[in-house]
XYZ file of C-alpha atoms in Angstrom:
382
model
C -0.049 0.020 0.059
C 1.174 3.568 -0.859
C 2.089 5.754 2.173
C 1.958 9.547 2.459
C -1.922 10.008 2.696
C -2.764 7.569 -0.082
C -4.535 5.175 2.277
C -8.113 3.667 1.791
C -9.849 6.862 2.637
C -7.613 9.132 0.418
C -8.963 10.743 -2.602
C -8.663 8.150 -5.637
C -7.061 10.587 -8.019
C -4.582 11.605 -5.365
C -3.842 7.746 -4.758
C -3.215 7.428 -8.461
C -0.840 10.237 -8.534
C 1.095 8.910 -5.513
C 1.556 5.608 -7.274
C 2.884 7.083 -10.589
C 6.604 7.485 -11.327
C 8.117 10.787 -11.746
C 8.595 11.421 -15.241
C 11.295 14.074 -14.661
C 13.439 11.851 -12.557
C 16.808 10.438 -13.941
C 17.289 6.790 -13.282
C 20.454 5.972 -11.346
C 21.125 2.200 -10.683
C 22.894 3.110 -7.420
C 19.814 4.962 -6.161
C 16.722 3.401 -7.644
C 15.384 -0.242 -7.314
C 15.000 -2.021 -10.372
C 15.014 -5.772 -11.497
C 17.446 -7.350 -13.824
C 17.148 -10.433 -16.058
C 19.464 -13.494 -15.715
C 19.373 -15.120 -19.273
C 21.582 -18.004 -17.991
C 19.184 -19.256 -15.587
C 15.919 -17.587 -16.826
C 15.157 -15.583 -13.529
C 15.036 -12.135 -12.210
C 16.832 -10.385 -9.411
C 15.611 -7.334 -7.478
C 18.384 -4.659 -7.115
C 17.959 -2.286 -4.188
C 21.361 -0.567 -3.715
C 19.779 2.281 -1.515
C 19.296 -0.354 1.182
C 23.046 -0.151 2.014
C 22.217 3.112 3.665
C 20.098 1.509 6.498
C 21.921 0.937 9.846
C 22.479 -2.730 10.468
C 20.756 -4.371 13.515
C 20.683 -7.768 12.353
C 23.003 -10.843 13.147
C 26.647 -10.126 13.342
C 28.965 -13.185 12.848
C 31.585 -14.061 15.358
C 35.148 -13.278 14.234
C 36.846 -16.544 13.378
C 40.613 -17.147 14.228
C 42.911 -16.242 11.352
C 45.221 -19.214 12.047
C 44.557 -22.890 12.012
C 47.041 -25.617 12.915
C 49.022 -26.506 9.855
C 48.747 -30.288 10.743
C 46.338 -31.752 13.278
C 46.370 -35.659 13.452
C 42.641 -35.449 14.655
C 41.750 -33.673 11.408
C 40.463 -36.298 8.903
C 41.765 -34.407 5.969
C 45.318 -34.111 7.040
C 48.083 -36.336 5.832
C 48.407 -39.504 7.939
C 45.157 -38.843 9.715
C 42.570 -41.775 10.281
C 39.059 -40.907 8.974
C 35.731 -41.956 10.292
C 35.615 -45.113 8.451
C 38.893 -46.342 9.824
C 40.924 -45.611 6.655
C 44.289 -43.821 7.066
C 45.304 -40.991 4.698
C 48.546 -41.320 2.913
C 51.316 -38.925 3.817
C 50.470 -36.915 0.631
C 52.655 -33.930 -0.331
C 50.298 -32.334 -3.115
C 46.697 -33.122 -3.897
C 44.686 -36.065 -2.398
C 41.639 -37.344 -4.073
C 39.557 -39.989 -2.320
C 35.824 -41.327 -2.162
C 33.591 -39.384 0.315
C 33.105 -41.357 3.442
C 29.548 -39.892 3.852
C 28.432 -39.714 0.223
C 24.946 -38.184 -0.787
C 25.203 -40.289 -4.025
C 25.996 -43.920 -4.282
C 26.255 -45.976 -7.332
C 24.165 -48.814 -6.484
C 20.976 -47.388 -5.186
C 17.717 -49.187 -6.057
C 15.063 -47.605 -8.263
C 11.948 -46.284 -6.339
C 9.679 -47.787 -9.003
C 6.691 -46.313 -10.701
C 4.511 -43.825 -9.064
C 0.822 -44.218 -8.472
C -0.049 -40.598 -8.871
C 1.539 -37.614 -10.941
C 1.896 -35.497 -7.578
C 4.207 -38.180 -6.081
C 6.867 -38.775 -8.613
C 10.152 -40.195 -7.807
C 13.028 -41.349 -9.824
C 16.326 -43.176 -9.405
C 19.387 -41.115 -8.235
C 22.719 -42.866 -8.519
C 26.321 -41.433 -8.497
C 29.735 -40.903 -6.819
C 30.924 -38.444 -4.374
C 34.713 -37.684 -3.947
C 36.773 -35.254 -1.938
C 39.887 -33.455 -3.129
C 42.273 -31.928 -0.660
C 44.262 -29.016 -2.487
C 47.196 -29.091 -0.184
C 48.845 -30.971 2.750
C 48.737 -27.977 5.020
C 45.594 -26.912 6.690
C 46.435 -23.316 6.974
C 47.219 -22.759 3.146
C 44.020 -21.814 1.232
C 44.018 -21.311 -2.619
C 45.041 -17.761 -2.560
C 47.962 -18.557 -0.477
C 49.077 -21.508 -2.572
C 51.711 -21.039 -5.419
C 50.689 -20.867 -9.095
C 52.093 -24.469 -9.724
C 50.196 -25.899 -6.695
C 46.902 -24.165 -8.003
C 47.613 -25.681 -11.442
C 47.963 -29.135 -9.933
C 44.350 -28.724 -8.492
C 43.115 -27.632 -12.063
C 44.736 -30.749 -13.564
C 42.925 -32.882 -11.077
C 39.490 -31.167 -11.746
C 39.970 -31.879 -15.379
C 41.011 -35.512 -14.848
C 38.261 -36.364 -12.514
C 35.641 -34.598 -14.862
C 36.976 -36.829 -17.742
C 36.869 -39.849 -15.554
C 33.488 -39.589 -13.917
C 32.140 -37.994 -17.130
C 32.598 -41.165 -18.986
C 30.049 -42.817 -16.766
C 27.706 -39.981 -15.534
C 25.825 -37.135 -17.318
C 26.764 -34.435 -14.818
C 30.063 -33.946 -12.809
C 29.706 -31.168 -10.339
C 32.957 -29.664 -8.873
C 32.148 -27.352 -5.921
C 34.005 -25.778 -2.867
C 32.493 -24.484 0.227
C 35.035 -22.229 1.974
C 34.496 -21.170 5.468
C 32.110 -21.949 8.365
C 29.661 -19.353 7.071
C 29.008 -21.648 4.166
C 28.610 -24.646 6.075
C 32.132 -26.043 5.757
C 32.972 -27.882 8.928
C 36.710 -28.473 8.234
C 39.126 -25.492 7.483
C 41.612 -27.830 5.533
C 41.565 -26.571 1.895
C 39.501 -28.887 -0.206
C 36.563 -29.290 -2.531
C 33.993 -31.981 -3.369
C 33.041 -33.680 -6.697
C 29.667 -35.306 -7.146
C 28.779 -37.179 -10.314
C 25.109 -37.833 -10.792
C 23.032 -40.134 -13.025
C 20.571 -37.124 -13.582
C 21.070 -33.443 -14.754
C 20.410 -31.334 -11.697
C 17.905 -28.422 -11.883
C 20.257 -25.587 -12.324
C 22.204 -27.297 -14.933
C 18.834 -27.968 -16.660
C 18.025 -24.421 -16.638
C 21.364 -23.365 -17.979
C 21.132 -26.008 -20.625
C 17.656 -24.796 -21.877
C 18.834 -21.149 -21.859
C 22.038 -21.641 -23.736
C 20.493 -24.066 -26.297
C 17.778 -21.343 -26.963
C 20.206 -18.485 -27.246
C 22.349 -20.471 -29.688
C 19.205 -21.464 -31.811
C 18.081 -17.880 -31.831
C 21.461 -15.828 -32.360
C 23.746 -18.557 -33.778
C 26.479 -18.326 -30.993
C 26.870 -19.419 -27.305
C 25.245 -17.133 -24.893
C 28.305 -16.693 -22.728
C 30.582 -16.200 -25.493
C 28.513 -12.979 -26.411
C 28.117 -12.048 -22.856
C 31.926 -12.108 -22.336
C 32.453 -9.847 -25.415
C 29.893 -7.349 -24.286
C 31.289 -7.102 -20.888
C 34.849 -6.472 -22.296
C 33.355 -3.739 -24.363
C 31.405 -2.118 -21.531
C 34.158 -2.707 -18.797
C 32.035 -1.554 -15.814
C 31.662 -4.941 -14.261
C 35.058 -6.492 -15.184
C 37.257 -7.457 -12.208
C 40.201 -9.113 -13.863
C 41.228 -9.849 -17.493
C 44.118 -12.117 -18.856
C 45.067 -13.614 -21.969
C 42.686 -16.361 -21.632
C 40.251 -15.487 -19.018
C 37.613 -12.911 -17.755
C 36.466 -12.399 -14.102
C 33.430 -10.079 -13.835
C 30.591 -9.372 -11.459
C 27.464 -10.586 -13.718
C 24.917 -7.929 -14.606
C 22.320 -10.236 -12.910
C 24.437 -11.073 -9.857
C 22.593 -12.103 -6.626
C 25.246 -12.292 -4.039
C 26.931 -9.112 -2.934
C 30.460 -9.854 -4.500
C 29.378 -12.737 -6.702
C 31.769 -13.304 -9.751
C 31.774 -15.276 -12.968
C 34.914 -16.747 -14.344
C 34.855 -17.271 -18.145
C 37.267 -18.605 -20.806
C 37.850 -16.136 -23.613
C 37.935 -19.153 -26.224
C 34.783 -21.322 -26.810
C 35.520 -24.141 -24.231
C 32.767 -26.563 -23.353
C 34.491 -28.626 -20.439
C 37.448 -28.447 -18.230
C 39.310 -31.301 -19.837
C 39.452 -29.073 -23.094
C 41.640 -26.422 -21.482
C 45.115 -26.284 -23.054
C 48.188 -26.134 -20.864
C 48.435 -22.434 -21.523
C 44.804 -21.860 -20.486
C 45.389 -24.037 -17.320
C 48.539 -22.047 -16.425
C 46.562 -18.754 -16.838
C 43.508 -20.139 -14.954
C 45.811 -20.796 -11.934
C 47.073 -17.171 -12.168
C 43.736 -15.391 -12.309
C 42.233 -17.616 -9.645
C 44.955 -16.759 -7.409
C 44.509 -12.945 -8.174
C 40.611 -13.181 -7.573
C 40.873 -15.090 -4.360
C 43.554 -12.805 -3.018
C 41.180 -9.873 -3.758
C 38.350 -11.659 -2.139
C 40.591 -12.090 1.196
C 41.700 -8.469 0.902
C 38.288 -6.981 0.781
C 37.509 -7.353 4.416
C 41.098 -8.785 5.491
C 39.800 -12.136 6.303
C 39.672 -15.724 4.820
C 36.889 -14.931 2.564
C 33.983 -17.466 2.674
C 32.260 -18.546 -0.584
C 30.618 -21.465 -2.382
C 31.940 -21.803 -5.842
C 31.432 -24.446 -8.693
C 32.186 -25.341 -12.226
C 29.611 -25.751 -14.981
C 30.338 -27.499 -18.342
C 28.486 -29.122 -20.859
C 26.694 -32.491 -19.792
C 28.845 -35.685 -20.080
C 28.188 -39.364 -20.065
C 28.126 -41.901 -22.878
C 24.767 -40.817 -24.115
C 25.471 -37.160 -23.917
C 25.659 -36.783 -27.678
C 28.160 -34.942 -29.723
C 26.670 -31.429 -30.182
C 26.994 -29.269 -27.161
C 28.458 -26.213 -28.844
C 25.947 -23.986 -27.163
C 27.615 -24.641 -23.753
C 30.498 -22.477 -22.498
C 32.495 -23.594 -19.658
C 32.348 -21.159 -16.483
C 32.781 -20.984 -12.815
C 30.341 -19.220 -10.369
C 31.593 -17.776 -7.053
C 28.844 -17.024 -4.536
C 30.321 -15.127 -1.384
C 27.852 -14.111 1.330
C 29.793 -11.188 2.989
C 28.099 -7.831 2.500
C 29.253 -5.020 4.625
C 32.221 -6.388 6.594
C 33.817 -9.755 7.765
C 30.963 -10.169 10.250
C 27.764 -8.904 8.246
C 26.591 -11.296 5.587
C 23.810 -11.376 3.134
C 20.901 -13.508 4.150
C 18.684 -15.248 1.436
C 15.552 -15.267 3.422
C 11.949 -13.865 3.590
C 11.442 -12.125 0.151
C 14.338 -14.046 -1.362
C 12.809 -17.383 -0.464
C 9.233 -16.432 -1.091
C 9.338 -14.120 -4.179
C 12.734 -13.643 -5.982
C 16.209 -12.846 -5.225
C 17.348 -9.455 -3.927
C 20.671 -7.836 -3.618
C 21.807 -4.552 -1.640
C 24.410 -3.022 -3.847
C 24.844 -2.781 -7.761
C 27.000 -5.272 -9.440
C 28.825 -2.268 -10.848
C 29.616 -1.126 -7.331
C 30.825 -4.529 -6.231
C 33.143 -4.774 -9.338
C 34.531 -1.424 -8.797
C 35.285 -2.388 -5.214
C 36.886 -5.667 -6.235
C 38.915 -3.963 -9.102
C 40.577 -1.511 -6.712
C 41.846 -4.219 -4.342
C 45.457 -5.124 -4.364
C 46.716 -8.513 -5.880
C 49.100 -9.123 -3.025
C 47.516 -10.996 -0.021
C 47.009 -8.875 3.037
C 48.866 -11.610 5.189
C 51.828 -11.202 2.834
C 52.038 -7.446 2.796
C 54.397 -5.547 5.085
C 52.707 -4.259 8.222
C 55.181 -1.486 9.074
C 58.583 -0.141 7.903
C 60.480 -2.588 10.039
C 58.668 -5.497 8.553
C 59.348 -3.836 5.037
C 62.893 -3.679 5.681
C 63.143 -7.318 6.684
C 61.211 -8.369 3.581
């Protein structure tokens, strides 16, 4: 209901005038709410940047300790540790890939059988879940790893995608970083879930990319990347082979999209040069994230590529490989964006424009705050 006297008892003409937009006003994305379309997932987001002016009286997250033990024999992801199933990890010195001890998907689950009513449908769900440790040290996250170490992680991502993709139509690589994102173990790691079905978000991206290619003759994300290179206002990082940008339709405060410049459908198709460059740009992006609030920045990220599996077919040229980064922090290291209320019941809403977020990320240094000299004495030593 409109405010300012335009209630039930007010004059109808006055109520109409109160609800009409001001034709003389100039639209400013940073001041005026508006909705933006996400062509990749066929959905809309409400942008209300003026809400950042309101005082925060909501939940404040506790400050987490910056340092974690480099090696803890009680941590099931550490080299030589005993996991819950009794297996002992090898004394690995690089990456370590193993089957998840508590998998959400298993390869031999039975079929639920036919349904007796269209409102109660169920289908078989089979698959494999793996865990990949990035590094033997628990206190070394991706932005603190060396370029060759990150490159090794990328090679394992490509290899496991190829291996599991020979048997399953979808391979989802994802990393939940930080307790705020539900990660219960600080050791640097990610998960890989391969499924016998195409998940909902993958289905939406498949439908949208296929429709765009059919209508315009080129992949949606290839054209989108070219447009963002021309417009520049949402770019965060560029390199010879990759782009990092805050999407026009971003939902999370400092959400980014990582895109190859060349048309690539899946991770295994990346050339050695593209993998080297990817390691460099990932390190720069994740360093900027940590530098934003000078904390180990929480996020959920994941790779999306063309469906796989023996029955996937040959023509997936409408797909473009990409990675999504979804970080929750909004105003500081202790204030997060909650997706509740309107977001759960209506549609997504964000509190600063993608352009504002990209500008802040662009301006951040590419040297990690923990590696920068704190004072002149430290600088002299360095």
